[in-house]
Coordinates of C-alpha atoms in Angstrom, one line a residue:
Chain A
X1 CA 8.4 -16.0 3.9
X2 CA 8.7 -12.7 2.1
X3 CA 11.5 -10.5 2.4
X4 CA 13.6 -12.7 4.8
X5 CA 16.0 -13.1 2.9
X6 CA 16.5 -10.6 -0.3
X7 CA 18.5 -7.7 0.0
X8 CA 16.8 -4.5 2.0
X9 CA 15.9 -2.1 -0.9
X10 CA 13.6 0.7 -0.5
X11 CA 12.1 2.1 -3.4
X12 CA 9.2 4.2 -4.1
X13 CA 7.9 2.6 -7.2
X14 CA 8.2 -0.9 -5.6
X15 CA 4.5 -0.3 -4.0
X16 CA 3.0 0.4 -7.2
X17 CA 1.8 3.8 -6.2
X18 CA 0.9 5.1 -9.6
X19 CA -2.6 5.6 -8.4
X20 CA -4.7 2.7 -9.2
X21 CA -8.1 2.7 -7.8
X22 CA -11.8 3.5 -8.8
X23 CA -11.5 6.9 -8.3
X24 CA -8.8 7.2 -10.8
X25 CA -10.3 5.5 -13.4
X26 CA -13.4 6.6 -13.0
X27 CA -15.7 9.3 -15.4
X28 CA -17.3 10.6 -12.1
X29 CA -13.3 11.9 -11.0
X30 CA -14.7 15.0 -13.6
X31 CA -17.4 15.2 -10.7
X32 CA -15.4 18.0 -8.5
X33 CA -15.0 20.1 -11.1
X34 CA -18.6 20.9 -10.8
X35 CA -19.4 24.1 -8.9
X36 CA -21.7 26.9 -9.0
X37 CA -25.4 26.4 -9.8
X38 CA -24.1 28.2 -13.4
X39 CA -22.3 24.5 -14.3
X40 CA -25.1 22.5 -12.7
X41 CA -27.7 24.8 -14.9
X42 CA -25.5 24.4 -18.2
X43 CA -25.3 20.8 -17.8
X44 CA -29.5 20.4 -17.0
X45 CA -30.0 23.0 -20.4
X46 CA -27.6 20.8 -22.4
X47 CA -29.4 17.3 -21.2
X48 CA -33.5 19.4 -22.2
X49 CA -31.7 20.4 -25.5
X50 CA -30.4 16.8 -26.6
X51 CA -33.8 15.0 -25.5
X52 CA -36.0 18.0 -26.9
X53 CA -33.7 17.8 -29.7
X54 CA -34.2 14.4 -30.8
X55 CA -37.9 14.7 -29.9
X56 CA -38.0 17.4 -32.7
X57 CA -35.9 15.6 -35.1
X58 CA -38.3 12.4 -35.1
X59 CA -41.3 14.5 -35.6
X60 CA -39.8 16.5 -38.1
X61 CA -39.1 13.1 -40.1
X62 CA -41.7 11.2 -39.2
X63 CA -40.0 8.5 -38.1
X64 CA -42.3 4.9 -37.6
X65 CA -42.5 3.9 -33.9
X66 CA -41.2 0.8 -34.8
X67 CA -38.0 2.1 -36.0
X68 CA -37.1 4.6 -33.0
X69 CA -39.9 6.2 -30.3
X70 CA -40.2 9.5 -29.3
X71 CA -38.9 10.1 -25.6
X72 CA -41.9 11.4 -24.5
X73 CA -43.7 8.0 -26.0
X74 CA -40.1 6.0 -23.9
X75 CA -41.5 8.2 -20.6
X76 CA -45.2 7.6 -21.4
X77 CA -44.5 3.5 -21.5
X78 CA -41.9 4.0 -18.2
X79 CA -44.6 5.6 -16.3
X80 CA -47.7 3.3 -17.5
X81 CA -46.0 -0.1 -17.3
X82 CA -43.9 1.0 -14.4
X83 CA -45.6 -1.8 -12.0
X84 CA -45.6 -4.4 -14.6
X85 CA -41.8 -4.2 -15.4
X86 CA -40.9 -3.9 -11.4
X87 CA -41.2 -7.5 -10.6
X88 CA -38.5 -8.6 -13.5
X89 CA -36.3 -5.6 -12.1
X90 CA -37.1 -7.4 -8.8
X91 CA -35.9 -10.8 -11.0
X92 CA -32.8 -9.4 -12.6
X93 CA -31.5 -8.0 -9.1
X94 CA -32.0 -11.2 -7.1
X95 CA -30.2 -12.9 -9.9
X96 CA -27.6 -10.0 -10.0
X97 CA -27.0 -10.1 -6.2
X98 CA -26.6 -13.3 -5.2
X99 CA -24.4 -14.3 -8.7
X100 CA -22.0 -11.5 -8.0
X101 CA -21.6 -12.4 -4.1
X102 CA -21.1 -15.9 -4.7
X103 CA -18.7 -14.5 -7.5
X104 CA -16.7 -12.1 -5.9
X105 CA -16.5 -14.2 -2.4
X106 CA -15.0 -17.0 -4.6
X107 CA -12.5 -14.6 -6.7
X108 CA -11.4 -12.6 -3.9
X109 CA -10.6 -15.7 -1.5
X110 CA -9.3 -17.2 -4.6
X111 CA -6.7 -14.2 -5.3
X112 CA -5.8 -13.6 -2.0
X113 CA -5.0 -17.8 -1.6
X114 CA -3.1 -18.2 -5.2
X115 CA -1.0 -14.8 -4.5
X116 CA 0.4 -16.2 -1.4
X117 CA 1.9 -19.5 -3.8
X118 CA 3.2 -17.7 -6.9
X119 CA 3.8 -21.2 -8.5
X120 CA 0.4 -22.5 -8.2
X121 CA -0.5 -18.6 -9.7
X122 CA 1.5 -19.9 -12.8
X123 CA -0.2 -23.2 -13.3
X124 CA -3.8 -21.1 -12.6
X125 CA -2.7 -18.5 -14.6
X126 CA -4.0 -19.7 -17.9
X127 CA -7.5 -20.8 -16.8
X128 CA -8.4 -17.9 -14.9
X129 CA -7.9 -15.9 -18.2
X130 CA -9.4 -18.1 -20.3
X131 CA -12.6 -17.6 -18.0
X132 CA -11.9 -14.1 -18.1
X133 CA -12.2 -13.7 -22.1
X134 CA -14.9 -16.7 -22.5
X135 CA -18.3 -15.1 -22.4
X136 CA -20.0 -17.1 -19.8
X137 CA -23.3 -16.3 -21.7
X138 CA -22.0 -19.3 -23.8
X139 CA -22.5 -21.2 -21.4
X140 CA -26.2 -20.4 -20.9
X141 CA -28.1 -22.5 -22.8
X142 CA -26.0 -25.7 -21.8
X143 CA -26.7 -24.7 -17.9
X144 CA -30.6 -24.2 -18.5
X145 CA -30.4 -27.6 -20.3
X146 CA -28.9 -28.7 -16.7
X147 CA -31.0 -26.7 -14.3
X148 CA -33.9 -25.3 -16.1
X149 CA -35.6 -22.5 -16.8
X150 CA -35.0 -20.9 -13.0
X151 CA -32.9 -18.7 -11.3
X152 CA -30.0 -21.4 -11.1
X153 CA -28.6 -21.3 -14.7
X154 CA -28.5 -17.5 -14.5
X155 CA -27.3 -17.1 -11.0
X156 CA -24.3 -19.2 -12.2
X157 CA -24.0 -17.3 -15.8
X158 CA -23.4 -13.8 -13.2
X159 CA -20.9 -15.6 -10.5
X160 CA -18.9 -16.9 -13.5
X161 CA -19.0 -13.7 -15.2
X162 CA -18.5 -11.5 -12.2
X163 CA -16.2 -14.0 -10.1
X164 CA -12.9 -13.7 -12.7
X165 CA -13.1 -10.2 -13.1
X166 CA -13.3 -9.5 -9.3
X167 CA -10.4 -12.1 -9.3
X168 CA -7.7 -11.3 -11.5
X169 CA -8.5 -7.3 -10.3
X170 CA -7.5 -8.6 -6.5
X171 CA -4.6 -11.0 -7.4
X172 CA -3.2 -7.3 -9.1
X173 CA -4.2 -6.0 -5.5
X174 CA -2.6 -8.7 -3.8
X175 CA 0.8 -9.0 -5.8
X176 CA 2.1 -5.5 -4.8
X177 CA 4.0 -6.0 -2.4
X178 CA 5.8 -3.0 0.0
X179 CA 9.1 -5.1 1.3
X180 CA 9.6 -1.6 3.3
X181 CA 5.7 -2.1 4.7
X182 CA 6.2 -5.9 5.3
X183 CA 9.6 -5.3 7.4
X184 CA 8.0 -2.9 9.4
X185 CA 5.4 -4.9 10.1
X186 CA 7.6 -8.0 10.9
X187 CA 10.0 -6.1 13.3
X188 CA 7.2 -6.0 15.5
X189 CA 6.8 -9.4 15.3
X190 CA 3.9 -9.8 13.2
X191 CA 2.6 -13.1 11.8
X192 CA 2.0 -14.3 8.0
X193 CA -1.8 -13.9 9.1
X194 CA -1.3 -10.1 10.4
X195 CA 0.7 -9.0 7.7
X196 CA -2.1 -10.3 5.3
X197 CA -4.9 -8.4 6.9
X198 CA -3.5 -5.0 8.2
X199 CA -0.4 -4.7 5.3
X200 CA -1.7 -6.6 2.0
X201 CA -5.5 -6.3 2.5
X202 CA -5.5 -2.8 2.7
X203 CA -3.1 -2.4 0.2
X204 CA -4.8 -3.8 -2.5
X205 CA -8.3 -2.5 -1.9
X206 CA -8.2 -0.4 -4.2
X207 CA -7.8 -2.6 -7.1
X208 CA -10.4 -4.8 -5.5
X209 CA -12.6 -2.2 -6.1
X210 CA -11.9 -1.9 -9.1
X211 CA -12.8 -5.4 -9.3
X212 CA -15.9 -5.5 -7.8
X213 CA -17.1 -2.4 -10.3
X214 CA -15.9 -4.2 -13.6
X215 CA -17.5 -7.3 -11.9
X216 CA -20.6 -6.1 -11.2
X217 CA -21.1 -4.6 -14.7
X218 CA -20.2 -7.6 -16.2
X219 CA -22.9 -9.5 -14.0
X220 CA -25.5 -7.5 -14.7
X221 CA -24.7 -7.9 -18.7
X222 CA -24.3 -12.0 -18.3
X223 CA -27.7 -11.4 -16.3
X224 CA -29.6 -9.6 -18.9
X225 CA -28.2 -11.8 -21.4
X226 CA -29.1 -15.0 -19.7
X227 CA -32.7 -13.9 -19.4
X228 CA -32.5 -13.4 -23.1
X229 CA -32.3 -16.8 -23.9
X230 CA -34.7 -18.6 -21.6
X231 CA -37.4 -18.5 -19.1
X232 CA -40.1 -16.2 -18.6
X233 CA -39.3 -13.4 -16.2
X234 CA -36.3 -10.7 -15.8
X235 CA -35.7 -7.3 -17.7
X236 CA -33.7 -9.0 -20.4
X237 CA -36.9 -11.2 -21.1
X238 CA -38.8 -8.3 -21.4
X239 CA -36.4 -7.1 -24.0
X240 CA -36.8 -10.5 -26.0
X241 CA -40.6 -9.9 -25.8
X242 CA -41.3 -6.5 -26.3
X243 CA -39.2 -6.5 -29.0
X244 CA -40.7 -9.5 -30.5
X245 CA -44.1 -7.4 -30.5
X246 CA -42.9 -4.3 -32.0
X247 CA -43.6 -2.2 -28.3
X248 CA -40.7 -0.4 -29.1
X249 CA -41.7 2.6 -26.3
X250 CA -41.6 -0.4 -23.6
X251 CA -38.1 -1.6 -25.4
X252 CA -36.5 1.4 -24.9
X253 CA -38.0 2.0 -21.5
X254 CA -36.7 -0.9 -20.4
X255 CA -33.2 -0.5 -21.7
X256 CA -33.2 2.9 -20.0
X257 CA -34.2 1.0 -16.7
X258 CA -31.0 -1.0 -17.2
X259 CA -28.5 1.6 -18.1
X260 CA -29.6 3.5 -15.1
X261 CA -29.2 0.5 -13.3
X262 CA -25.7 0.6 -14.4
X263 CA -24.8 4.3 -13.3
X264 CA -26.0 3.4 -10.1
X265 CA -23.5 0.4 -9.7
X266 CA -20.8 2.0 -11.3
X267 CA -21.9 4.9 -8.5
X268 CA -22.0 3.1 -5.5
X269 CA -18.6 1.2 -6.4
X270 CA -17.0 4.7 -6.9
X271 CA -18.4 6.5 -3.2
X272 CA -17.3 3.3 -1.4
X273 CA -13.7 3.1 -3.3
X274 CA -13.6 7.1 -2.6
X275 CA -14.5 6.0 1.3
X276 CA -12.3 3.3 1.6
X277 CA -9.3 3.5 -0.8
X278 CA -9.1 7.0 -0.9
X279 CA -5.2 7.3 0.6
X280 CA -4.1 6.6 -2.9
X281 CA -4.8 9.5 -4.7
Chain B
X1 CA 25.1 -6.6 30.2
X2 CA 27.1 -6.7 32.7
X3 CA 30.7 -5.4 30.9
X4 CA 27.9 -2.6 29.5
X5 CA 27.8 -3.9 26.2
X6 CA 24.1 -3.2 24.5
X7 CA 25.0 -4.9 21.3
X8 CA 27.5 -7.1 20.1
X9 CA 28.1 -7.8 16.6
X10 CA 31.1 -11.0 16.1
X11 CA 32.6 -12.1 13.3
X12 CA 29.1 -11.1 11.5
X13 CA 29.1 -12.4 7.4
X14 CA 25.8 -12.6 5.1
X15 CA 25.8 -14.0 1.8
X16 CA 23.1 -12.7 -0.5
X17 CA 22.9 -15.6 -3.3
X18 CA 22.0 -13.2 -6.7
X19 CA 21.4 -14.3 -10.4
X20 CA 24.7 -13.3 -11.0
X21 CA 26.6 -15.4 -8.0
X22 CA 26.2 -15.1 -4.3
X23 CA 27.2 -11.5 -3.1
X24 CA 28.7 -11.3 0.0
X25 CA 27.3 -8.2 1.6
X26 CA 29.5 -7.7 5.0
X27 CA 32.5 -9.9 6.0
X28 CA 33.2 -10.9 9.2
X29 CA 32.2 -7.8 11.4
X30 CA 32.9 -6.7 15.0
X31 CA 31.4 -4.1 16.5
X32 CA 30.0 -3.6 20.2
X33 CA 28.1 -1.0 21.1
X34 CA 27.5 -0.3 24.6
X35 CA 24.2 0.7 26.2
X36 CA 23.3 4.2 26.3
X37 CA 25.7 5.1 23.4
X38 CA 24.9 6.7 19.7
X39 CA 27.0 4.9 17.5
X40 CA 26.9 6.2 13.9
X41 CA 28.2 3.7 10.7
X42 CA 28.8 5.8 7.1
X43 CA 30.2 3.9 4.7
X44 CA 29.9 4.1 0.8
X45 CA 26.4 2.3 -1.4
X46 CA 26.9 -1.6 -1.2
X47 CA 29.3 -1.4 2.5
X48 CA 26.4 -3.4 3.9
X49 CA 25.5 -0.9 6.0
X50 CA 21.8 -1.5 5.8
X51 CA 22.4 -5.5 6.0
X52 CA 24.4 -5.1 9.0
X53 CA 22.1 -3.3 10.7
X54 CA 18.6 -5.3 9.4
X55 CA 20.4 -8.4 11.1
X56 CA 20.5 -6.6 14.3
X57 CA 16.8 -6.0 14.5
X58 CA 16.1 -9.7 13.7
X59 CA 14.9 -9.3 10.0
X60 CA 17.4 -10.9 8.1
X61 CA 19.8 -13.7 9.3
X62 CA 23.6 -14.3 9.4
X63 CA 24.9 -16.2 6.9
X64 CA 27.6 -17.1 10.0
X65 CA 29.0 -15.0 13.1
X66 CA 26.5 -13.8 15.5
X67 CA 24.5 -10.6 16.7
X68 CA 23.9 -10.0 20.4
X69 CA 21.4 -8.2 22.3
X70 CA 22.2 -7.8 26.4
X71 CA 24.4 -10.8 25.8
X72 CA 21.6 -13.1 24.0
X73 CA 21.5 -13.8 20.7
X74 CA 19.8 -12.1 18.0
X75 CA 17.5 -14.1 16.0
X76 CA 13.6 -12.7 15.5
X77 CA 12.6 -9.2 15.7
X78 CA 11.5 -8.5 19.5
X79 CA 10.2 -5.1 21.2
X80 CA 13.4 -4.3 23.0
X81 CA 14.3 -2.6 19.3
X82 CA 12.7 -0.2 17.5
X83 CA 13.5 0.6 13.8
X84 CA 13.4 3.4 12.3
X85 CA 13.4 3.1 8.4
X86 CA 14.5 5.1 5.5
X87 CA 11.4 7.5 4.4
X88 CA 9.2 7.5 6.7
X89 CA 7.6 3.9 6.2
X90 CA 3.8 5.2 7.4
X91 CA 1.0 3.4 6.3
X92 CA -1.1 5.7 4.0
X93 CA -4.1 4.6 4.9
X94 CA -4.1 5.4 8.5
X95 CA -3.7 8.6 10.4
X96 CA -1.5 9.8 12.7
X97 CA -2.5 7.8 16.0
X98 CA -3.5 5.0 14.1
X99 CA 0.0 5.1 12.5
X100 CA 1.2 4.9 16.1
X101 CA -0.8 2.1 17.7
X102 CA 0.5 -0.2 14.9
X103 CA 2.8 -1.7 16.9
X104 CA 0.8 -2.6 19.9
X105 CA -1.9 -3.8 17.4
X106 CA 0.5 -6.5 16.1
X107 CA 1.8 -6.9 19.9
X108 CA -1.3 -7.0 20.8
X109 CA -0.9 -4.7 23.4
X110 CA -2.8 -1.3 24.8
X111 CA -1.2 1.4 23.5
X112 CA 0.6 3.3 26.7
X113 CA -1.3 6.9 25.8
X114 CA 0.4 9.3 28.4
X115 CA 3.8 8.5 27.0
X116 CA 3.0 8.6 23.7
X117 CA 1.4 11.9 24.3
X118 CA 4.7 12.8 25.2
X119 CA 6.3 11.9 22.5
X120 CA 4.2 13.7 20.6
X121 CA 5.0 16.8 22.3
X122 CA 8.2 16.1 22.7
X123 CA 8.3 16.2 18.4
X124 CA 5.7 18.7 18.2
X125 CA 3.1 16.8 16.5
X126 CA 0.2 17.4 19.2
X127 CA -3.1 19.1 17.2
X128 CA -1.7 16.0 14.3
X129 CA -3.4 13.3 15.5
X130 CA -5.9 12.7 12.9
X131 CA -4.0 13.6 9.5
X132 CA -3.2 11.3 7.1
X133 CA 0.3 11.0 6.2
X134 CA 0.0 12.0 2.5
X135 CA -1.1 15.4 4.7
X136 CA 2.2 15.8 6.6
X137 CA 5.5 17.1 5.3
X138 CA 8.7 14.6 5.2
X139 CA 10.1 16.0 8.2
X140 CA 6.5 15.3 10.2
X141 CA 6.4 12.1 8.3
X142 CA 9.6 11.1 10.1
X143 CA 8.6 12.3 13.5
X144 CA 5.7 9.9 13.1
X145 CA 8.0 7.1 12.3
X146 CA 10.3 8.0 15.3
X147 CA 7.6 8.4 17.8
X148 CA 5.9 4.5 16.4
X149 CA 9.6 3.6 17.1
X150 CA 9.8 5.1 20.6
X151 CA 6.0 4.2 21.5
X152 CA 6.6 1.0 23.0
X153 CA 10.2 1.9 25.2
X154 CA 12.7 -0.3 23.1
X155 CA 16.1 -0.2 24.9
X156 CA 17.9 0.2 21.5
X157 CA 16.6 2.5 18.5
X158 CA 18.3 1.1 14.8
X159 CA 18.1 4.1 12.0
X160 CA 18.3 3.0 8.3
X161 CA 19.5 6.4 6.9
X162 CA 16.2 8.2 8.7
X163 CA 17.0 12.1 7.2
X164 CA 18.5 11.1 3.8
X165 CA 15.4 12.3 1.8
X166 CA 14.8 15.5 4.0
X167 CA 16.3 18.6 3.3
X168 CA 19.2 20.0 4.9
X169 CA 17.5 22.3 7.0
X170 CA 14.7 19.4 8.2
X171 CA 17.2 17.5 8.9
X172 CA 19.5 19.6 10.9
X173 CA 16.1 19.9 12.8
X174 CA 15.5 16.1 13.2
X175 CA 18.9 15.9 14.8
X176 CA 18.9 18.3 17.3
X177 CA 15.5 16.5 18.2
X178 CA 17.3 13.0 17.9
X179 CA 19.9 14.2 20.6
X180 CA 16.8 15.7 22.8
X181 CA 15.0 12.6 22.8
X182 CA 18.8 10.3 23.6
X183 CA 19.7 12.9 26.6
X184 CA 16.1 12.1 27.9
X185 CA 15.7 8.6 27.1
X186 CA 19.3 7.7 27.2
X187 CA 18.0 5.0 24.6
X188 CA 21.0 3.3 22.6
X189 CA 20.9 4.2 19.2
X190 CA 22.6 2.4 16.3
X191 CA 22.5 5.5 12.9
X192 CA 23.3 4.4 9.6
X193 CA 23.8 7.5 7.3
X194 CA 25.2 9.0 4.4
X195 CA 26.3 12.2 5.7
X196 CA 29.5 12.6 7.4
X197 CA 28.6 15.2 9.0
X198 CA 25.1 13.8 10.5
X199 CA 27.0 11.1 11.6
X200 CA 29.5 13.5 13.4
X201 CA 26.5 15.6 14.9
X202 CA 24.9 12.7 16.8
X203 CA 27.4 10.0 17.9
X204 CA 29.9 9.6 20.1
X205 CA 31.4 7.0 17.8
X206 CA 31.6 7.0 14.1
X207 CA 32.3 3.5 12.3
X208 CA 33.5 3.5 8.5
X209 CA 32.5 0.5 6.6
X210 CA 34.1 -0.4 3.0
X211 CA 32.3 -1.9 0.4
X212 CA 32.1 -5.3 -1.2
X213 CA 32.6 -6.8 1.3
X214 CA 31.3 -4.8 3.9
X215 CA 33.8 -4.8 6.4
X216 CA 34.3 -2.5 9.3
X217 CA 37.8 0.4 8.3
X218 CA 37.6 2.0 11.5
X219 CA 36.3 3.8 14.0
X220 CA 36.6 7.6 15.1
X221 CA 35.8 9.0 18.6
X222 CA 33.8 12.3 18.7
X223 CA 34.6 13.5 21.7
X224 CA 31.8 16.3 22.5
X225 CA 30.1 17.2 25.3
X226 CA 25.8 17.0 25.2
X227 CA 23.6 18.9 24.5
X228 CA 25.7 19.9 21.3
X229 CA 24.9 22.7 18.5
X230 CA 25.5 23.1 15.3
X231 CA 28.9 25.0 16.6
X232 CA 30.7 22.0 17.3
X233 CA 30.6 21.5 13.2
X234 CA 32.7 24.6 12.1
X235 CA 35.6 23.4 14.8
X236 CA 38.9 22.2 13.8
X237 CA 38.6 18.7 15.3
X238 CA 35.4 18.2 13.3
X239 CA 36.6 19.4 10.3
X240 CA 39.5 17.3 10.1
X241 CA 37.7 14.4 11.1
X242 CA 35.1 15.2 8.4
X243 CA 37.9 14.9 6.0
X244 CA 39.8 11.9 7.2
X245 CA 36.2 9.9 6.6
X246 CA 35.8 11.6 3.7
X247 CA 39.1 10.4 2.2
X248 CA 38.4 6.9 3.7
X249 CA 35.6 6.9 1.9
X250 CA 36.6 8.3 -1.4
X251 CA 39.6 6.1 -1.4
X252 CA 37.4 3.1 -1.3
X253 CA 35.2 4.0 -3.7
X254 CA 38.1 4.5 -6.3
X255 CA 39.2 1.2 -5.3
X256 CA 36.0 -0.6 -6.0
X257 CA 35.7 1.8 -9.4
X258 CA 38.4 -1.1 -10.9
X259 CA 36.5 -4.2 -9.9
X260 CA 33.4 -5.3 -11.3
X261 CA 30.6 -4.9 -9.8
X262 CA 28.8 -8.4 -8.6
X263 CA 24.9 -7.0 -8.8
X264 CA 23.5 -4.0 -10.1
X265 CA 21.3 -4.1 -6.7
X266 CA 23.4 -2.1 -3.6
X267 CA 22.8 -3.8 -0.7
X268 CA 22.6 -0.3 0.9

């Protein structure tokens, strides 16, 4: 039982409160500082010049296709193939989805269940960071060897990609512990149970917020990579084949599908962190 | 009860075991302290102060001796005692009310509203409901705490040096509101503090505690009428007892500065 017995100490770095959390980490903290319709029209003017800019440049040098479209060719090949590259977004967010859920449900009960035993945490310890730092796209082609060419192998790829990342983030959330917090909580009686869910829960959530954003963007990497190497749908197979036949204007149409897939995950992460774990900063 | 003892503290010893050898926090203490009384405990860093008084609300255990509550032992926290604990100890990620209904959440209880709303007025937070703490100043902070401590009518109120981070003018505040709250509740109330003067203000009793082991020096009457003001401090009587604590104190420390110190970690 924690805290029964150590000495009562109150401090005010024992909770940790240096102000973890998405919204701390996170690019879109420079969002406030946006104001008047002056910034928003600087930043817009700045955006046409770079895109105009590079537009000119190509021209200017008459650089091959193959080498590096135009944007307007990149918008022409967004807008004409739009209906043809949906379905694989379609693909690449079923595999995305269900991989991280079944990835983060696993690492956050995991980190919540080892934080409780801090001896099993040591034993664990070592694996969990060992699939941490393994790329679980190594693992592809021996899981499409196992399940085929499906959604399976890739599903797994993401929840083994996504799972560690969300864990390790929560077990950080889990492990700071507020003796002050907990006391107050037990001298009303509380249970093991009640402490868990209305003192430690909350306190790590933001860290597992944290978690769930570096976990989701590592998903949808170990996703596009997956589709790389086998089977016949998904944005990442697109790349593979678009590349393969020199449609460089579709390439790069695609990879701007993905990286705005990206902002909008790292996006939604930071508004529900902001909504939810907010009494941090 | 019926000698009108509220709590009763015999031959009370706890034994912290440390890396560096078991520290023995407080050594075989006695102390009653009878219902409806303030009772105030200064003493210098490591007197146990803080372990004496976390065994009365049923957090930590005795290492031997006993603590009593209305003649029953002491031995899990229960609702007859509210805490109140140094800073203010609010959850930051819950407002004001929500801060409040804690306990009856864990109790599992319906919060009782009109008497919290009294509270609340009684402290002056009314209009605070909804803020979060990291809104509030440390003086509102603590009124939170003590109104979460008063919300569900414990018969005894423990304070773990409640003021020691406010200033001196917040905390002059937060005692006259301490008293104001005793003469209407007529709640007993246990105060640990560092200030002699704080402890002099509120209680009708001041215990000194020396350090390592924490055992109880003695004990000084403050014999004042209530309601009291900030007058009573520039009296005679309160100055010298001011400075007979003070020397009690002092003199301990001095003592101690020759002996080696068992753990870098006070036990409060």
């Amino acid at each position: 039982m924690e805290s029964t017995d150590a000495i009562p100490q109150f401090s005010k770095s024992d909770a940790g409160s240096g102000g973890v959390g998405v919204a701390n980490m996170s690019a879109l903290a420079a969002g406030p500082g946006i104001q008047s319709v002056r910034d928003v029209a600087i930043i817009v003017i700045v955006a046409v010049i770079v895109v105009g800019g590079l537009e000119l440049l190509l021209n200017l040098f008459s650089v091959p296709q193959y080498v590096m479209p135009k944007p307007s060719e990149i918008a022409y090949a967004l807008v004409t193939d739009f209906w043809f590259i949906l379905p694989h977004l379609g693909h690449t967010l079923v595999e995305l989805s269900s991989g991280f859920t079944i990835g983060a449900l696993v690492g956050l009960i995991l980190a919540a269940v080892i934080t409780q035993f801090p001896f099993a945490e040591k034993i664990i310890a070592p694996y969990i960071l060992m699939l941490v730092t393994t790329p679980m796209l190594a693992l592809v082609p021996l899981l499409i060897l196992r399940f085929g060419f499906g959604y399976t192998p890739r599903i797994i790829a993401v929840a083994l990609a996504a799972g560690p990342m969300v864990m390790i983030n929560a077990a950080t959330g889990f492990r700071r512990v507020d003796s002050g917090k907990i006391a107050l909580a037990r001298s009303y009686g509380a249970s093991t149970l009640q402490i868990f869910w209305k003192i430690r829960a909350p306190m790590a959530l933001p860290m597992i917020f944290v978690g769930l954003m570096v976990g989701s963007i590592f998903g949808l990497l170990t996703a596009v990579g997956a589709e790389m190497v086998g089977g016949g749908f998904g944005l990442g197979n697109r790349l593979t084949s678009y590349s393969s036949m020199i449609q460089m204007p579709q390439f790069f149409a695609v990879v701007l599908i993905l990286s705005i897939l990206g902002i909008l995950i790292y996006v939604l992460f930071f508004l529900l962190g902001k909504k939810f774990a907010s009494w941090e900063t | 009860m019926s000698d009108g003892v509220k709590l009763r503290v015999r031959q009370a010893s706890k034994i912290y075991p440390t890396a560096s050898g078991d520290l023995l926090a407080i050594d075989r203490c006695d102390l009653d302290v009878r219902a409806g009384e303030i009772v105030s405990i200064v003493g210098p860093s490591g007197s146990g102060k803080t372990t004496l008084l976390w065994t009365m609300s049923g957090l930590h255990s005795l290492s031997s001796g006993e603590v009593q509550l209305d003649g029953k032992p002491i031995t899990a926290p229960s609702r007859d005692i509210g805490m109140v604990f140094q800073d203010a100890n609010l959850l930051p990620w819950r407002n004001v009310q929500a801060n409040i209904a804690f306990p009856f959440e864990i109790m599992g209880q319906q919060p009782d509203k009109a008497w919290i709303a009294q509270l609340m007025h009684r402290v002056g937070l009314e209009g605070f409901e909804n803020r979060m703490p990291r809104e509030l100043s440390g003086g509102m902070q603590q009124r939170v705490a003590l109104v979460r401590a008063l919300s569900f009518k414990p018969s005894v109120l423990l304070m773990d040096e409640p003021f020691g981070a406010l200033d001196a003018f917040t905390r002059e505040e937060m005692n006259h509101l301490v008293e104001e709250i005793y003469l209407d509740t007529r709640t007993t109330i246990l105060l640990i503090t560092h200030s002699i003067e704080e402890a002099i203000f509120l209680a009708d009793r001041v215990i000194v505690m020396s350090a390592r082991p924490g055992r109880i020096a003695s004990e000084h009457l403050v014999p004042f009428a209530r309601p009291r003001s900030m007058e009573i401090m520039s009296t005679k009587e309160v100055f010298d007892l001011t400075n007979i604590i003070k020397k009690e104190i002092v003199g301990d420390q001095k003592s101690m500065a020759g002996r080696p110190r068992s753990t870098a970690r006070a036990a409060g």
